[in-house]
Coordinates of C-alpha atoms in Angstrom, one line a residue:
M1 CA 13.3 -15.6 -27.1
S2 CA 10.5 -12.4 -26.3
T3 CA 7.3 -11.7 -28.0
T4 CA 6.2 -8.1 -28.1
T5 CA 2.8 -7.4 -28.8
P6 CA 0.8 -3.5 -29.8
R7 CA 0.0 -1.6 -27.0
V8 CA -2.7 1.1 -28.1
L9 CA -3.0 4.0 -26.2
A10 CA -6.4 5.6 -25.3
D11 CA -8.0 8.3 -23.5
G12 CA -5.5 10.3 -23.4
P13 CA -4.5 14.1 -23.9
T14 CA -2.1 12.7 -26.9
P15 CA -2.6 11.1 -30.3
T16 CA -2.9 7.6 -30.0
R17 CA 0.1 5.7 -30.6
T18 CA 1.6 2.1 -30.9
M19 CA 3.9 0.8 -28.4
F20 CA 5.9 -2.3 -27.8
R21 CA 6.8 -4.0 -24.7
P22 CA 8.7 -7.6 -24.5
R23 CA 6.5 -10.4 -23.1
L24 CA 8.6 -11.5 -19.5
S25 CA 8.9 -14.5 -18.4
F26 CA 7.2 -15.2 -14.5
M27 CA 10.5 -14.9 -13.0
Q28 CA 11.4 -12.3 -14.6
V29 CA 8.1 -10.7 -13.4
V30 CA 8.7 -11.8 -10.0
N31 CA 11.9 -10.3 -10.1
M32 CA 10.6 -6.9 -11.3
N33 CA 8.8 -6.6 -8.4
V34 CA 11.5 -7.5 -5.5
G35 CA 11.8 -4.8 -4.4
F36 CA 8.2 -4.6 -3.0
F37 CA 8.9 -7.2 -0.7
G38 CA 11.0 -4.3 1.1
I39 CA 8.4 -1.6 0.5
Q40 CA 5.9 -3.5 1.9
Y41 CA 7.7 -5.0 4.9
S42 CA 8.4 -1.3 6.2
F43 CA 4.8 -0.9 6.1
G44 CA 3.6 -3.9 8.0
L45 CA 5.9 -2.8 10.6
Q46 CA 4.2 0.5 10.6
Q47 CA 0.5 -1.3 10.3
S48 CA 1.6 -3.5 13.5
N49 CA 3.7 -1.6 15.5
M50 CA 3.6 2.3 15.2
S51 CA 0.5 2.6 17.6
P52 CA 1.7 0.2 20.2
I53 CA 4.9 2.1 20.0
Y54 CA 3.2 5.6 20.7
R55 CA 1.3 4.1 23.2
Y56 CA 4.6 2.7 25.2
L57 CA 5.6 6.5 24.8
G58 CA 2.4 7.9 26.4
A59 CA 0.0 8.3 23.8
D60 CA -4.0 8.6 24.5
E61 CA -6.2 6.3 22.7
A62 CA -8.2 9.3 21.2
S63 CA -5.0 11.1 20.2
L64 CA -3.7 7.8 18.0
P65 CA -5.5 9.0 14.6
L66 CA -3.2 12.7 14.5
L67 CA 0.2 10.6 15.2
W68 CA -0.7 8.5 11.9
L69 CA -0.4 11.5 9.6
A70 CA 2.8 11.1 8.3
G71 CA 1.5 8.6 5.9
P72 CA -1.6 10.2 4.1
M73 CA 0.3 13.9 4.3
T74 CA 3.9 12.5 2.7
G75 CA 2.0 10.4 0.5
L76 CA -0.3 13.6 -0.9
L77 CA 2.5 16.0 -1.0
V78 CA 5.2 13.2 -2.4
Q79 CA 3.5 10.8 -4.4
P80 CA 2.2 13.4 -7.1
I81 CA 4.7 15.0 -7.0
V82 CA 7.6 12.4 -7.9
G83 CA 5.4 10.9 -10.4
A84 CA 5.5 13.8 -12.8
L85 CA 9.2 14.2 -12.0
S86 CA 9.9 10.7 -13.0
D87 CA 7.4 10.6 -16.2
R88 CA 10.0 13.9 -17.1
T89 CA 13.5 12.4 -16.1
L90 CA 16.4 11.7 -18.2
S91 CA 19.5 9.6 -16.6
A92 CA 21.9 6.8 -17.4
R93 CA 19.6 4.4 -14.3
G94 CA 16.4 5.8 -16.5
R95 CA 13.3 7.4 -15.3
R96 CA 11.9 5.8 -12.5
T97 CA 15.4 4.1 -10.7
P98 CA 16.8 6.9 -9.4
Y99 CA 13.9 7.6 -7.5
F100 CA 13.8 3.6 -6.1
L101 CA 17.5 3.9 -4.8
V102 CA 16.9 7.7 -2.9
G103 CA 13.8 6.7 -1.3
A104 CA 14.8 3.0 -0.2
V105 CA 17.9 4.8 1.7
L106 CA 15.7 7.0 3.4
C107 CA 13.5 4.5 4.3
S108 CA 15.8 2.1 5.8
L109 CA 17.6 4.8 8.0
A110 CA 14.5 5.8 9.4
L111 CA 13.9 2.1 10.4
L112 CA 17.1 1.6 12.0
A113 CA 16.0 5.0 14.1
M114 CA 12.6 4.1 14.8
P115 CA 12.6 2.2 18.0
F116 CA 15.3 4.1 19.3
S117 CA 12.8 7.1 19.5
R118 CA 13.2 9.0 23.1
T119 CA 10.2 10.7 22.9
L120 CA 6.4 10.3 21.1
W121 CA 7.3 13.6 18.8
M122 CA 10.4 11.7 17.8
A123 CA 8.7 8.7 16.7
A124 CA 6.1 10.6 15.1
G125 CA 9.1 12.9 13.0
L126 CA 10.9 9.2 11.9
L127 CA 7.5 8.2 10.7
W128 CA 7.8 11.2 8.8
I129 CA 11.1 10.4 7.4
L130 CA 10.1 6.9 6.8
D131 CA 6.7 7.5 4.8
A132 CA 8.5 9.8 2.5
G133 CA 11.0 7.2 1.7
N134 CA 8.5 4.8 1.0
N135 CA 6.3 7.1 -1.0
V136 CA 10.1 8.4 -3.1
T137 CA 9.5 4.9 -3.9
M138 CA 6.3 3.3 -4.3
E139 CA 4.6 5.6 -7.3
P140 CA 8.0 5.2 -9.2
Y141 CA 7.8 1.5 -8.8
R142 CA 4.1 1.2 -10.3
A143 CA 5.0 3.3 -13.3
F144 CA 7.9 1.4 -14.0
V145 CA 6.0 -1.9 -14.1
S146 CA 3.1 -0.5 -16.2
D147 CA 6.0 0.9 -18.6
R148 CA 8.0 -2.3 -18.5
L149 CA 5.0 -5.2 -19.0
D150 CA 2.9 -5.5 -22.3
P151 CA -0.6 -4.8 -21.4
S152 CA -1.4 -8.7 -21.6
Q153 CA 0.9 -8.6 -18.4
H154 CA -0.6 -6.2 -16.6
S155 CA -2.8 -8.3 -14.4
I156 CA 0.0 -10.7 -13.3
G157 CA 2.3 -7.6 -13.0
F158 CA 0.1 -5.9 -10.5
L159 CA -1.1 -8.8 -8.7
T160 CA 2.7 -10.1 -8.2
Q161 CA 3.1 -6.9 -6.7
S162 CA 0.1 -7.4 -4.0
A163 CA 1.7 -11.2 -3.7
F164 CA 5.0 -9.4 -2.2
T165 CA 2.9 -7.4 -0.4
G166 CA 1.4 -10.3 1.1
L167 CA 5.1 -12.2 1.7
G168 CA 6.7 -8.8 3.1
Q169 CA 3.5 -8.0 5.3
T170 CA 3.4 -11.7 6.6
L171 CA 7.1 -11.5 7.8
S172 CA 6.7 -8.3 9.4
Y173 CA 3.8 -9.0 11.1
L174 CA 5.5 -12.1 12.7
T175 CA 9.0 -11.7 13.4
P176 CA 8.7 -10.7 16.7
S177 CA 6.7 -13.9 17.5
L178 CA 9.3 -15.6 15.4
L179 CA 12.3 -13.7 17.5
V180 CA 10.4 -15.3 20.6
L181 CA 10.9 -18.6 19.0
L182 CA 14.1 -17.8 18.5
G183 CA 14.6 -16.9 22.5
M184 CA 14.1 -13.0 22.6
S185 CA 12.3 -12.4 26.0
R186 CA 8.8 -11.1 24.7
D187 CA 8.8 -8.8 27.7
A188 CA 11.9 -7.4 27.7
T189 CA 12.2 -3.8 27.2
N190 CA 14.0 -0.5 26.7
A191 CA 14.7 2.1 28.6
R192 CA 11.5 3.4 26.9
G193 CA 9.0 0.6 27.3
I194 CA 9.6 -0.7 23.7
P195 CA 10.2 -4.3 23.7
Y196 CA 13.4 -5.8 22.2
I197 CA 11.4 -7.9 19.8
T198 CA 10.0 -4.8 18.4
V199 CA 13.6 -3.2 17.9
G200 CA 14.8 -6.0 16.4
A201 CA 11.9 -6.4 13.7
F202 CA 12.9 -2.5 12.8
L203 CA 16.8 -3.3 12.2
I204 CA 15.3 -6.4 10.4
G205 CA 13.3 -4.4 7.9
A206 CA 16.0 -1.9 7.1
A207 CA 18.1 -4.6 5.9
F208 CA 15.4 -5.9 3.7
S209 CA 14.7 -2.4 2.7
I210 CA 17.6 -1.8 0.7
A211 CA 18.6 -5.1 -0.2
T212 CA 15.4 -6.1 -2.2
I213 CA 15.6 -2.6 -4.1
L214 CA 19.1 -3.4 -5.2
V215 CA 17.4 -7.0 -6.2
T216 CA 15.2 -5.4 -8.7
V217 CA 17.6 -2.3 -10.0
R218 CA 20.5 -5.5 -10.9
T219 CA 17.9 -7.6 -12.7
T220 CA 15.7 -5.7 -14.5
P221 CA 16.3 -2.8 -16.4
E222 CA 14.5 0.0 -17.6
L223 CA 13.6 -0.7 -21.5
P224 CA 15.3 2.1 -23.5
L225 CA 13.4 5.0 -24.7
S226 CA 13.3 5.8 -28.4
A227 CA 14.9 8.5 -30.0
E228 CA 11.7 10.3 -30.6
E229 CA 10.8 9.4 -26.7
R230 CA 13.8 11.2 -25.7
A231 CA 13.2 14.0 -27.7
R232 CA 9.9 14.4 -26.2
I233 CA 11.1 14.2 -22.3
A234 CA 13.8 16.6 -23.1
A235 CA 11.7 19.1 -24.6
L236 CA 9.1 18.8 -21.8
P237 CA 9.7 21.8 -18.7
R238 CA 11.9 21.0 -15.6
G239 CA 11.3 22.0 -11.9
L240 CA 8.8 21.5 -9.5
G241 CA 7.0 24.5 -11.0
A242 CA 6.5 22.1 -14.1
A243 CA 5.8 18.9 -12.3
L244 CA 3.4 21.0 -10.0
R245 CA 1.3 22.3 -13.3
E246 CA 1.5 18.7 -14.6
I247 CA -0.2 17.5 -12.1
V248 CA -2.9 20.1 -11.9
D249 CA -3.5 19.5 -15.9
A250 CA -3.8 15.7 -15.2
V251 CA -6.1 16.3 -12.6
R252 CA -8.3 18.4 -14.8
E253 CA -8.1 15.9 -17.4
M254 CA -8.5 12.7 -15.5
P255 CA -10.2 9.6 -16.8
A256 CA -13.5 8.9 -15.9
T257 CA -12.4 5.6 -14.8
M258 CA -10.4 7.3 -11.7
R259 CA -12.9 9.4 -10.8
Q260 CA -15.3 6.8 -10.0
L261 CA -12.8 4.4 -8.3
A262 CA -12.4 7.8 -6.4
V263 CA -15.6 7.0 -4.3
M264 CA -14.8 3.2 -3.6
K265 CA -11.3 4.1 -2.2
L266 CA -13.0 6.9 -0.1
F267 CA -14.6 4.4 2.1
Q268 CA -12.2 1.5 1.5
W269 CA -9.0 3.4 2.9
Y270 CA -10.9 5.2 5.4
A271 CA -12.1 1.7 6.5
M272 CA -8.4 0.1 6.3
F273 CA -7.0 3.2 8.8
C274 CA -9.2 2.7 11.4
Y275 CA -8.3 -1.5 11.7
W276 CA -4.8 -0.8 11.7
Q277 CA -5.1 1.4 14.7
Y278 CA -7.5 0.3 16.7
I279 CA -6.8 -3.5 16.4
V280 CA -4.0 -4.2 19.0
L281 CA -6.3 -2.5 21.0
S282 CA -9.6 -4.0 20.5
L283 CA -7.6 -7.1 20.9
A284 CA -6.6 -6.0 24.2
V285 CA -10.0 -5.4 25.6
T286 CA -11.6 -8.9 24.2
I287 CA -9.1 -11.0 24.1
Y288 CA -7.1 -9.7 27.5
D289 CA -9.5 -7.7 29.1
T290 CA -6.9 -4.8 29.4
R291 CA -6.3 -0.9 28.1
D292 CA -3.6 -0.4 30.1
A293 CA -0.4 -0.3 27.5
S294 CA 2.7 -1.2 30.4
T295 CA 0.8 -4.5 31.3
A296 CA 2.0 -8.0 29.8
G297 CA -2.0 -8.4 28.0
F298 CA -1.2 -5.2 26.2
R299 CA 2.1 -6.8 25.0
E300 CA 0.3 -9.9 24.1
A301 CA -2.3 -8.1 22.4
N302 CA 0.7 -7.1 20.1
L303 CA 2.0 -10.3 19.5
L304 CA -1.2 -11.8 18.8
N305 CA -1.8 -8.5 16.2
G306 CA 1.5 -10.1 14.6
Q307 CA 0.6 -13.3 14.4
I308 CA -3.2 -12.9 12.9
G309 CA -2.1 -10.2 10.5
G310 CA 1.2 -12.2 9.7
F311 CA -1.6 -14.7 8.6
Y312 CA -4.2 -12.6 6.5
N313 CA -1.0 -11.6 4.6
L314 CA -0.5 -15.1 4.3
V315 CA -3.4 -15.5 2.6
A316 CA -3.4 -12.3 0.7
F317 CA 0.2 -14.1 -0.7
A318 CA -1.2 -16.8 -1.9
A319 CA -4.3 -15.3 -3.1
A320 CA -2.9 -12.4 -5.3
F321 CA -1.7 -15.2 -7.7
A322 CA -4.9 -17.5 -7.2
M323 CA -7.2 -14.6 -8.1
V324 CA -5.5 -14.0 -11.6
P325 CA -7.7 -16.4 -13.4
F326 CA -11.0 -14.9 -11.3
T327 CA -10.0 -11.8 -12.3
R328 CA -9.5 -12.4 -16.3
R329 CA -13.0 -14.6 -16.1
F330 CA -14.9 -11.9 -13.8
G331 CA -13.4 -8.9 -14.3
P332 CA -11.5 -7.2 -11.6
K333 CA -14.3 -4.9 -10.7
A334 CA -16.7 -7.8 -9.4
V335 CA -13.7 -9.9 -8.1
H336 CA -12.6 -6.8 -5.7
A337 CA -16.4 -6.4 -5.0
T338 CA -16.6 -9.9 -3.5
C339 CA -13.0 -9.5 -1.6
L340 CA -14.4 -6.5 -0.1
A341 CA -17.6 -7.9 0.5
L342 CA -16.0 -10.9 2.8
A343 CA -13.5 -8.4 4.7
G344 CA -16.4 -6.1 5.9
A345 CA -18.2 -9.2 7.1
A346 CA -14.9 -10.0 8.6
M347 CA -14.5 -6.7 10.6
L348 CA -18.0 -6.9 12.1
A349 CA -17.5 -10.0 13.8
I350 CA -13.4 -9.5 15.2
P351 CA -15.0 -7.8 18.3
A352 CA -17.4 -10.6 18.8
I353 CA -14.9 -13.4 18.9
E354 CA -12.9 -14.3 22.5
S355 CA -11.0 -17.1 21.2
R356 CA -7.4 -16.7 19.6
A357 CA -7.7 -19.9 17.6
L358 CA -11.0 -18.5 15.6
L359 CA -9.5 -15.2 15.2
L360 CA -7.9 -17.1 12.1
V361 CA -11.5 -17.2 9.9
P362 CA -11.9 -13.3 10.1
M363 CA -8.9 -13.2 8.9
V364 CA -9.6 -15.1 5.9
G365 CA -11.6 -12.6 4.6
V366 CA -9.2 -9.6 5.4
G367 CA -6.8 -11.2 3.6
L368 CA -8.5 -11.6 0.4
A369 CA -9.5 -7.9 0.7
W370 CA -5.9 -6.9 1.3
A371 CA -4.5 -9.3 -2.3
S372 CA -7.5 -7.4 -4.3
I373 CA -6.8 -4.3 -3.0
M374 CA -3.0 -3.9 -3.7
G375 CA -4.0 -5.5 -7.3
N376 CA -7.4 -5.2 -9.3
P377 CA -7.9 -1.5 -8.8
Y378 CA -4.7 -1.0 -10.3
V379 CA -5.5 -3.5 -12.9
M380 CA -8.8 -1.3 -13.6
L381 CA -6.8 2.3 -13.6
A382 CA -4.0 0.9 -16.1
G383 CA -6.3 0.7 -19.5
S384 CA -7.6 4.3 -18.7
I385 CA -4.7 6.2 -18.6
P386 CA -2.4 7.6 -21.3
A387 CA 1.9 5.9 -21.3
E388 CA 2.9 9.5 -21.4
R389 CA 1.7 10.5 -17.6
V390 CA 1.7 7.0 -16.1
G391 CA 3.6 8.0 -13.2
V392 CA 1.9 11.3 -12.6
Y393 CA -1.6 9.6 -12.8
M394 CA -0.3 6.9 -10.4
G395 CA 1.0 9.7 -7.9
I396 CA -2.5 11.4 -8.2
F397 CA -4.7 7.9 -8.0
N398 CA -2.3 7.6 -4.3
M399 CA -4.5 10.8 -3.4
F400 CA -7.2 8.3 -3.5
I401 CA -5.6 6.3 -0.6
V402 CA -4.5 9.3 1.6
I403 CA -7.1 12.2 1.4
P404 CA -9.4 9.5 3.1
M405 CA -6.7 8.8 5.5
M406 CA -6.4 12.4 6.1
I407 CA -9.9 12.6 6.8
Q408 CA -10.0 9.5 9.0
I409 CA -7.1 11.2 11.0
F410 CA -9.2 14.3 12.0
T411 CA -12.8 13.2 11.9
L412 CA -12.6 10.0 14.3
P413 CA -11.1 11.9 17.4
L414 CA -14.3 14.3 17.1
Y415 CA -16.7 11.2 17.3
Y416 CA -14.4 8.6 19.2
E417 CA -16.1 9.4 22.9
R418 CA -19.6 10.4 22.0
W419 CA -20.3 8.1 19.2
L420 CA -18.0 5.3 19.8
G421 CA -18.4 5.1 23.3
G422 CA -14.6 5.3 23.6
N423 CA -14.8 1.7 22.5
P424 CA -11.5 0.6 20.3
E425 CA -14.0 -2.4 19.5
N426 CA -16.6 0.1 17.9
V427 CA -13.9 1.3 15.6
I428 CA -12.9 -1.9 14.2
R429 CA -17.0 -2.5 13.5
L430 CA -16.7 0.6 12.0
A431 CA -14.3 -0.1 9.7
G432 CA -16.5 -3.6 8.7
V433 CA -19.5 -1.3 8.1
L434 CA -17.7 1.1 5.4
L435 CA -15.8 -1.5 3.7
G436 CA -19.0 -3.0 2.8
C437 CA -20.1 0.5 1.5
A438 CA -17.1 -0.1 -0.3
A439 CA -18.1 -3.1 -2.1
V440 CA -21.3 -1.4 -3.2
A441 CA -19.1 1.4 -5.0
V442 CA -17.1 -0.2 -7.0
L443 CA -19.8 -1.8 -8.9
F444 CA -20.7 1.6 -10.2
V445 CA -17.4 2.0 -11.8
R446 CA -17.0 1.9 -15.4
A447 CA -13.3 0.3 -16.3
G448 CA -12.0 2.5 -19.0
G449 CA -10.3 -1.1 -19.9
R450 CA -11.4 -4.4 -19.7
V451 CA -9.1 -7.8 -19.0
D452 CA -9.5 -10.3 -21.7
T453 CA -9.2 -13.9 -21.3
A454 CA -5.2 -13.4 -22.0
G455 CA -5.1 -11.1 -19.0
A456 CA -4.3 -7.7 -21.3
V457 CA -6.3 -4.5 -20.2
R458 CA -7.5 -3.4 -23.5
P459 CA -9.2 0.1 -23.9
A460 CA -12.7 0.3 -24.0
G461 CA -14.1 -0.2 -27.8
G462 CA -10.5 -1.1 -28.9
S463 CA -8.7 -3.6 -29.6
H464 CA -4.8 -4.7 -30.2

């Protein structure tokens, strides 16, 4: 039998009111977040394979950031708009579910086609479709968690998403190595030089993307809206123009907590994009002494990145659940700052390591940070945004991810040769420094809500 507790909304443009959400069991929270596994399996495939695929198809090192433009651009354009549209959607399936399904289909189709890319620009174009599909799904999914859960369960809800991020990306990183263990050749490639183990990983990802979303849709329906809420949504203006105006208004009225988190996320996501783009190239130099994408050493570096990436995502999976009591006791801000500092030290150490086994040590720090990145900023955010605008504010919050990525894409090629010596190892060191800056920046965030001892995110100065 479920219980309910009142939810008090604060810091919003509409009058404060009380809402009720049924408390869910742990397994119900898991079911509602299973779809995140498929989304993050897809993101893991991108992180671990797109730079090698681009290199197999002839891209040079300095141009790699520009070829990653799809993710930030689609995130910047798609997520705020889809978030605003989902806030005012009325359908038999609910407000968020239609977007889950459309995004999952687009993602699966792009994953099916990606490893069969015949040219560099075909791969880049498919990445645009893939990221558009993921972004159509992502922010309605985060809004769905906020809609569905009582505030006392926000921390477990978002950190469960973080756990599925770790699990999905662990398996996506490890899939090529697992296929080798099952008997596939590590060196066999198709006509474009893309290893067949990479092809297999993308085909598996296509299946996971649609299947896991369907599990969530079937097991966890959206809560029915009250007659008052349906009338309010029905009275809202429709169309793209209305959604864009809503985004502009929401940015103008953005809670102070969001603005402060933007500074931290600038350093955090610039650093993570540096890491994902150049870690394979860095490992190829430090472990295998090669920069030639056609060599066996480069392919081994890609496999090694899958293994250490799988390990840090496994750490993230375990840490996401273990982090819940620490977040409740010390607050998401202190936990996030600690995890970012550990990851910064880890990335500074990676280029100095020449042993495959020793690489697992810094990956513990990276994994802790990745678990925190995918959970704690959203815990900090949840107490500061009004329920009527959860979708649009989740989309805007994603802009604080993609804008740093776009800045990285357009600035790193300008100084890669001159300031970093054309050395991928120095890009990883830069990522470490920037994560340290992010750790400092998060300490200056004044959260609009606080997490109490039961895990509830409460508006500052208010009470349940």
